[in-house]
Structures are given as C-alpha cells and as structure tokens.
Amino acid sequence: MVEHRPLRDLVAYAVLSLGVIIFAFPVYVAVIASTYDAATVVSGNLPLTPGSRMLENYYRAVFVGGSRFMNQPVGVLLANSFITAIGIAVGKILISILSAFAIVYFRFPFRRTAFWIIFVTLMLPVEVRIYPTYKIVADLHMLDTYAGLILPLIASATGTLLFRQFFMTVPDELLEASRIDGAGPLRFFWDTLLPLSMTTVAALFVIQFIYGWNQYLWPLLITTKDSMQTIVIGIKKMLSTTDELAEWQLAMATAVLAMLPPVAVVVFMQRLFVKGLVETEK
Amino acid sequence: MEKSVVFNGRLLPYLLLAPQLTITLIFFYWPASQAIRQSFLREDAFGLNSEFVGLENYQALFAQPEYYTAIGTTAVFSSLVTVLSLGVALLFATQADKNLKGGSVYKTLMIWPYAVAPAIAGVLWFFIFHPTLGTLARPLRLMGFDWNPMLNGTHALILVVMAAVWKQVAYNFLFFLAGLQAIPKSVIEAGAIDGAGPLRRFWTIIFPLLSPTTFFLLVVNIVYVFFETFGIIDAVTSGGPAGSTTTMVYKVFADGRLGGDLGSSAAQSVVLMVIVIALTAIQFRYVERKVQY
C-alpha cells in the first residue's frame, strides 16, 4: 500500500468539504430566500437562517402563480416539464432500442447506410439548426404541442449507439438457444433481449430525463403560450421584469422546485446514471 | 465486431428502423439542409421572396465587427470555463480517490450539480451576486469594490463563467474519478517504492495515464460551453451589457429572432456546424486510435 499519512487525509477532507460547501451555497441561499417575504428579500439584507413564509410562498408559487410575472401557476409548468422529460426519455429509448436491434441482429441491404444516417446526428446539436427546425415544426402545426417539444430532441444517435454496444456483448448462444426453441426475431427481442437490457434502459432513462427536463433554447422558441412553458423557462419569465417588481422569493421557490426532480433522480439512481453517462460518451 | 448469428428478415428490419429514420430525416436532415440552403439566400422582411446571393451572407457576416467580438467572447468564455472546470474537477477527483472514510458520500455531494439546468444555475448565481440583493455582493461592496454585473461587461462575464464552471465541475469530476480509479494501484506503488513522493508520482505517473480522459473531456467541455451555456447567458445577462456576453450561439439566436436576419443567422449556424464537426472528427480519430491498442 502507498504510505498512509493522517495529514494527507486531513487535507483531502478539507479540500472536499470546501468543494461541497461551494457547490451547496447558492442552493442554500435560494432555499432561504424562498422562506421570506418579498420586502426582506429585496432589502438586500437576507438573513442566512430560514424565515417563516416557506409554506405560503411555495403554495402561492405552485397553485396561484404571481399575476405580475406569469399568468400560470408553477404547477402547470412542472406538469409540462414532467411530460416533456418523460416523453423524451421514453421516446428515445423506444426508437433507439428498435433500430439498434435491426442493425445488430439483421443483415439487409443499406444496413451500413442506415447506421451512418443515424450516426451523423451526433455531430450537430439542435442549437445550430434552430430556425429551420422551428419552421418545420410550425409547418407541421406542432408549435405549443408536446409533440413539438419532444420529437426534434429525440432525433439523435446516442441511444442507438448505447444499445448497439450492449447488444454486441450479448452471447450468440442465447440467440441460438431461442432459435432451437422456435422463437422468431420478435419473440427473441421480447423474451430474451429486452429483459437483459433493463439496466441499460434504466441508465438511458435517467440521462435523457435530465436532458429533457433541463432543455432551454428549444422550449423557449416553440412555446408561445405560457400554459405550454416548461419550468426552466418559466423562471426566466418571472425575472424578466424590472428589479423592483420581480418577486424573488417566488422565483427562488420555483428554482428549488425546478431543481428537485433531476437532482433527486441523479442522487437516487447514481449507479445507473454514472453507467449510462460513461457508456454513451465512449 | 459483427454478430455471426443473425435473423433473416426482409421487411422487419426496415420496420424496426422506420421510427428513428423518419424522425431523423424530418427533424435533423431536413432542417440541417435548410440551414445550409438559407445561408446562401436573401429573404425579404416577410419571408415571401428569396433570392440566391451566393456567399454574400458570409461576406457580410465576416465584415461585421460584432461577429469578431462574439468570436472573441466565445474564445475567452470557453477557455476560461474549460480550464477552470477541468482544473477544479481534477483537484477534487484526486482528493476523492484517496480511499477516505465516507468517500462515497463526498462523491454524491459532488456530482449532483450536473442535474441542475444551466439556466437555473445561472439564476442562482445571479441571485447571490445581484448588485443590490446579493448575499455575496454585499461583502464585495463593503470592501469598496464596485461590483455590478448589470452595468460592467467584465463583471457580467465573470458571473456567467462562475455559473458555468459550477455546473460543469460535477461532470468532469465523475470522469476524472473513473479515470483515476482505473489506474492500477501496483503502478503507483512501484513509483512509491522507487522513492517518488506524492507530487512527483502525480506528474510522472498519474497525469500521463489520465491524458486520454483529459483529452476527451476537453472536447466535450468545449462543445458544452458552446451550446449548453446558452441558458445561463440568456437567463442572466441576455448577451449584455453592451454585447459583452454575446457568444456565437447567442448571436445566432439574437440575430434570427430579435433582428429577423435569417440569412446571417443561417450563415452563423453553418460556421458553428463546421466547428462542431471538426471537434467531433478530432475526438473520433483520437478515440479510434486509442481503441487499437
């Protein structure tokens, strides 16, 4: 073993603790701000201990909404974010597991072409083709719809590559065995391959849920009605008013609510999240 | 690597591919080709008529002083964020790799910012550094420092860099820690037996072995800074004050939406596409070479 020195460990604890504090501090301040009344927050002398308005602020944010900044309660925005994030995660898993199955387990003309058509999408994030994509979504009458929020964001190859990689490691004997049992491709997929893929499916779900939840530019462009907005955009709308009018305590309550679902997913599904992340990026 | 046992299907593989190919063609290839086409066209203000103008949009773009400012801002912003977030993450990862008691708790406490949306990260940092309300702006003012990211371009840039780094460290930490844990302990022990101290071991053994991870992260981080930080910039500064935080991606958005100049916006998109494709190509060539060993 490499030398073990208590001082060395002490330094490590100190550095890591400092890092943890820096990471947590902005969130701590946001939580504190969400427990005070507007006047205290705007005074510029926000205490560092919690106030007494927590329930009131969160209730107002979620169910009532502040009429001055946004005509929708945050509850609606949260629901939109959930639908979008789950739609992106489930949609991406569905289309990519099927196409990876076709590419790995069949030989057919244009197989390589199909693979490359999908593969190239890795290179261009939606941000560089926003206006033409916007126009197509508008022409298809998908502005202000969940389909418009979801479909353009699932057109990328990461999921297909992840499943392809995983299918390559599945032993050929399993396919032979299921053939001897007289199973066709769909039976094999459903009874053998899918159960084996569950860890990969879950890992991809975690990553894509976070990706979908945190989208900014795309929902900003294609939603015109406040009622279709996601929570990440909603927060900016709350603050895009003059300083004196911004209701920071509600905005901070909203920020906390917008962070909770993805952070909870990462913390509770850490193992899967790390697995999925490291493998998609390979 | 190819499967030796496969199914024979004529129609089925195409049916399985159909959903993904349809979505990819409609929402990826069609708009990407439109972006390229549009960059060679000039449209009137209502988008009713368009005329082929060749490279005029590009020439106009590269004659704009603001574009060079945006390129400069992007360069400064992305190198600051990349270097700082890689450096800080490496520091944390080397400490977390030390087999400490409670090490996994620290790991959890360090990776969660990855899940925070960039725009939300921006708003949190804006709040603590807000010139009049900010908890951390107060001490700065008391020290006689006239901090105001709403008026001072340098301060605004510092603010968005801090928020972007805060969010990105978690991601880099994760990959560095995985890279460090993959280094065989026997190699490090051999170094220790030869009498190399901890710092010497880090620079001569650990750091070179970590270079594939570092290179990979470098490319991924540059792409992150280019695109994902859009949310931070829009939510915190909207490209201001006076264009001091307008990056290339923000300018595509601003020129297209606010300025209504789709030709220039499309030409800018194409320039960005070329940059990303180049970065991706470098990454793949490198990764492939690594796989050959």
Tab-separated table of N, CA and C in Angstrom, chain A residues 25-94:
chain	number	residue	atom	x	y	z
A	25	PHE	N	-23.733	26.193	-1.561
A	25	PHE	CA	-24.074	27.529	-1.095
A	25	PHE	C	-25.174	28.240	-1.904
A	26	PRO	N	-25.069	28.309	-3.244
A	26	PRO	CA	-26.116	29.019	-3.991
A	26	PRO	C	-27.500	28.412	-3.784
A	27	VAL	N	-27.543	27.081	-3.658
A	27	VAL	CA	-28.830	26.421	-3.458
A	27	VAL	C	-29.362	26.739	-2.066
A	28	TYR	N	-28.446	26.748	-1.082
A	28	TYR	CA	-28.852	27.076	0.284
A	28	TYR	C	-29.470	28.475	0.328
A	29	VAL	N	-28.816	29.432	-0.311
A	29	VAL	CA	-29.329	30.802	-0.314
A	29	VAL	C	-30.702	30.863	-0.998
A	30	ALA	N	-30.863	30.082	-2.085
A	30	ALA	CA	-32.154	30.069	-2.777
A	30	ALA	C	-33.251	29.528	-1.864
A	31	VAL	N	-32.925	28.457	-1.140
A	31	VAL	CA	-33.921	27.872	-0.228
A	31	VAL	C	-34.285	28.896	0.851
A	32	ILE	N	-33.275	29.554	1.406
A	32	ILE	CA	-33.518	30.573	2.441
A	32	ILE	C	-34.404	31.694	1.878
A	33	ALA	N	-34.058	32.172	0.698
A	33	ALA	CA	-34.818	33.288	0.111
A	33	ALA	C	-36.276	32.898	-0.097
A	34	SER	N	-36.511	31.616	-0.362
A	34	SER	CA	-37.884	31.191	-0.621
A	34	SER	C	-38.710	31.090	0.659
A	35	THR	N	-38.100	31.397	1.815
A	35	THR	CA	-38.861	31.312	3.068
A	35	THR	C	-39.153	32.698	3.663
A	36	TYR	N	-38.845	33.750	2.916
A	36	TYR	CA	-39.098	35.110	3.436
A	36	TYR	C	-40.148	35.839	2.603
A	37	ASP	N	-40.580	36.970	3.097
A	37	ASP	CA	-41.498	37.810	2.325
A	37	ASP	C	-40.700	38.675	1.365
A	38	ALA	N	-41.402	39.238	0.380
A	38	ALA	CA	-40.730	39.981	-0.679
A	38	ALA	C	-39.863	41.111	-0.135
A	39	ALA	N	-40.384	41.842	0.848
A	39	ALA	CA	-39.667	43.022	1.346
A	39	ALA	C	-38.300	42.639	1.920
A	40	THR	N	-38.234	41.543	2.676
A	40	THR	CA	-36.963	41.121	3.266
A	40	THR	C	-35.956	40.752	2.182
A	41	VAL	N	-36.445	40.036	1.140
A	41	VAL	CA	-35.525	39.600	0.090
A	41	VAL	C	-34.978	40.806	-0.665
A	42	VAL	N	-35.856	41.736	-1.002
A	42	VAL	CA	-35.433	42.884	-1.807
A	42	VAL	C	-34.569	43.860	-1.005
A	43	SER	N	-34.671	43.817	0.335
A	43	SER	CA	-33.918	44.764	1.164
A	43	SER	C	-32.416	44.610	1.000
A	44	GLY	N	-31.973	43.437	0.501
A	44	GLY	CA	-30.542	43.233	0.341
A	44	GLY	C	-29.883	42.788	1.640
A	45	ASN	N	-30.684	42.523	2.671
A	45	ASN	CA	-30.135	42.031	3.938
A	45	ASN	C	-30.741	40.685	4.294
A	46	LEU	N	-30.678	39.779	3.346
A	46	LEU	CA	-31.261	38.457	3.558
A	46	LEU	C	-30.499	37.730	4.658
A	47	PRO	N	-31.211	37.293	5.735
A	47	PRO	CA	-30.528	36.518	6.782
A	47	PRO	C	-30.087	35.162	6.226
A	48	LEU	N	-29.216	34.473	6.956
A	48	LEU	CA	-28.786	33.153	6.475
A	48	LEU	C	-29.489	32.014	7.211
A	49	THR	N	-30.532	32.371	7.951
A	49	THR	CA	-31.346	31.332	8.607
A	49	THR	C	-32.761	31.410	8.036
A	50	PRO	N	-33.489	30.281	8.034
A	50	PRO	CA	-34.798	30.251	7.377
A	50	PRO	C	-35.812	31.195	8.009
A	51	GLY	N	-36.705	31.724	7.184
A	51	GLY	CA	-37.794	32.565	7.672
A	51	GLY	C	-39.057	31.746	7.861
A	52	SER	N	-40.179	32.433	7.943
A	52	SER	CA	-41.412	31.744	8.335
A	52	SER	C	-42.418	31.632	7.193
A	53	ARG	N	-42.069	32.120	6.007
A	53	ARG	CA	-43.073	32.165	4.948
A	53	ARG	C	-42.977	31.005	3.971
A	54	MET	N	-42.274	29.964	4.338
A	54	MET	CA	-41.985	28.898	3.393
A	54	MET	C	-43.262	28.314	2.776
A	55	LEU	N	-44.180	27.836	3.621
A	55	LEU	CA	-45.382	27.172	3.100
A	55	LEU	C	-46.179	28.129	2.227
A	56	GLU	N	-46.336	29.342	2.708
A	56	GLU	CA	-47.107	30.328	1.969
A	56	GLU	C	-46.506	30.570	0.569
A	57	ASN	N	-45.173	30.768	0.530
A	57	ASN	CA	-44.521	31.037	-0.761
A	57	ASN	C	-44.660	29.871	-1.732
A	58	TYR	N	-44.414	28.660	-1.218
A	58	TYR	CA	-44.494	27.518	-2.131
A	58	TYR	C	-45.933	27.287	-2.574
A	59	TYR	N	-46.871	27.477	-1.659
A	59	TYR	CA	-48.277	27.312	-2.038
A	59	TYR	C	-48.630	28.316	-3.137
A	60	ARG	N	-48.220	29.559	-2.933
A	60	ARG	CA	-48.545	30.590	-3.938
A	60	ARG	C	-47.896	30.276	-5.278
A	61	ALA	N	-46.625	29.871	-5.237
A	61	ALA	CA	-45.923	29.585	-6.495
A	61	ALA	C	-46.606	28.441	-7.238
A	62	VAL	N	-46.865	27.343	-6.543
A	62	VAL	CA	-47.343	26.137	-7.217
A	62	VAL	C	-48.792	26.288	-7.689
A	63	PHE	N	-49.661	26.846	-6.833
A	63	PHE	CA	-51.083	26.797	-7.175
A	63	PHE	C	-51.648	28.118	-7.685
A	64	VAL	N	-51.106	29.225	-7.255
A	64	VAL	CA	-51.696	30.502	-7.636
A	64	VAL	C	-50.901	31.164	-8.759
A	65	GLY	N	-49.606	31.251	-8.563
A	65	GLY	CA	-48.776	31.953	-9.526
A	65	GLY	C	-48.864	33.435	-9.251
A	66	GLY	N	-47.801	34.145	-9.504
A	66	GLY	CA	-47.834	35.585	-9.274
A	66	GLY	C	-48.389	36.246	-10.516
A	67	SER	N	-49.449	37.001	-10.392
A	67	SER	CA	-50.082	37.577	-11.575
A	67	SER	C	-49.152	38.548	-12.278
A	68	ARG	N	-48.196	39.093	-11.537
A	68	ARG	CA	-47.372	40.139	-12.129
A	68	ARG	C	-46.363	39.618	-13.133
A	69	PHE	N	-45.934	38.367	-12.996
A	69	PHE	CA	-44.865	37.930	-13.894
A	69	PHE	C	-45.302	36.881	-14.895
A	70	MET	N	-46.282	36.095	-14.551
A	70	MET	CA	-46.561	34.967	-15.401
A	70	MET	C	-47.976	34.564	-15.071
A	71	ASN	N	-48.799	34.338	-16.086
A	71	ASN	CA	-50.198	34.065	-15.761
A	71	ASN	C	-50.466	32.581	-15.508
A	72	GLN	N	-49.419	31.821	-15.263
A	72	GLN	CA	-49.622	30.398	-14.985
A	72	GLN	C	-49.015	30.034	-13.646
A	73	PRO	N	-49.711	29.231	-12.837
A	73	PRO	CA	-49.071	28.726	-11.624
A	73	PRO	C	-47.972	27.726	-11.976
A	74	VAL	N	-46.978	27.613	-11.092
A	74	VAL	CA	-45.833	26.748	-11.376
A	74	VAL	C	-46.257	25.285	-11.518
A	75	GLY	N	-47.363	24.903	-10.882
A	75	GLY	CA	-47.854	23.531	-11.013
A	75	GLY	C	-48.024	23.123	-12.468
A	76	VAL	N	-48.556	24.034	-13.284
A	76	VAL	CA	-48.754	23.751	-14.710
A	76	VAL	C	-47.392	23.554	-15.399
A	77	LEU	N	-46.440	24.439	-15.059
A	77	LEU	CA	-45.109	24.345	-15.682
A	77	LEU	C	-44.412	23.045	-15.278
A	78	LEU	N	-44.599	22.660	-14.010
A	78	LEU	CA	-43.998	21.402	-13.544
A	78	LEU	C	-44.567	20.228	-14.332
A	79	ALA	N	-45.887	20.237	-14.531
A	79	ALA	CA	-46.515	19.149	-15.283
A	79	ALA	C	-45.969	19.115	-16.705
A	80	ASN	N	-45.816	20.284	-17.342
A	80	ASN	CA	-45.254	20.315	-18.698
A	80	ASN	C	-43.844	19.749	-18.721
A	81	SER	N	-43.041	20.124	-17.719
A	81	SER	CA	-41.669	19.622	-17.680
A	81	SER	C	-41.652	18.104	-17.521
A	82	PHE	N	-42.536	17.576	-16.661
A	82	PHE	CA	-42.595	16.123	-16.484
A	82	PHE	C	-42.975	15.433	-17.784
A	83	ILE	N	-44.018	15.943	-18.456
A	83	ILE	CA	-44.466	15.299	-19.695
A	83	ILE	C	-43.353	15.340	-20.741
A	84	THR	N	-42.704	16.511	-20.870
A	84	THR	CA	-41.633	16.640	-21.861
A	84	THR	C	-40.469	15.712	-21.535
A	85	ALA	N	-40.018	15.724	-20.281
A	85	ALA	CA	-38.837	14.933	-19.923
A	85	ALA	C	-39.124	13.439	-20.071
A	86	ILE	N	-40.311	13.001	-19.619
A	86	ILE	CA	-40.623	11.579	-19.732
A	86	ILE	C	-40.841	11.219	-21.200
A	87	GLY	N	-41.485	12.095	-21.954
A	87	GLY	CA	-41.687	11.847	-23.386
A	87	GLY	C	-40.361	11.686	-24.118
A	88	ILE	N	-39.401	12.570	-23.811
A	88	ILE	CA	-38.087	12.485	-24.463
A	88	ILE	C	-37.391	11.187	-24.065
A	89	ALA	N	-37.430	10.850	-22.780
A	89	ALA	CA	-36.736	9.650	-22.320
A	89	ALA	C	-37.363	8.392	-22.930
A	90	VAL	N	-38.677	8.269	-22.826
A	90	VAL	CA	-39.345	7.067	-23.333
A	90	VAL	C	-39.242	7.002	-24.865
A	91	GLY	N	-39.477	8.128	-25.526
A	91	GLY	CA	-39.424	8.149	-26.991
A	91	GLY	C	-38.055	7.740	-27.505
A	92	LYS	N	-37.020	8.301	-26.885
A	92	LYS	CA	-35.669	7.993	-27.325
A	92	LYS	C	-35.342	6.516	-27.110
A	93	ILE	N	-35.742	5.978	-25.958
A	93	ILE	CA	-35.466	4.568	-25.677
A	93	ILE	C	-36.173	3.687	-26.703
A	94	LEU	N	-37.441	3.987	-26.979
A	94	LEU	CA	-38.207	3.175	-27.925
A	94	LEU	C	-37.567	3.153	-29.310
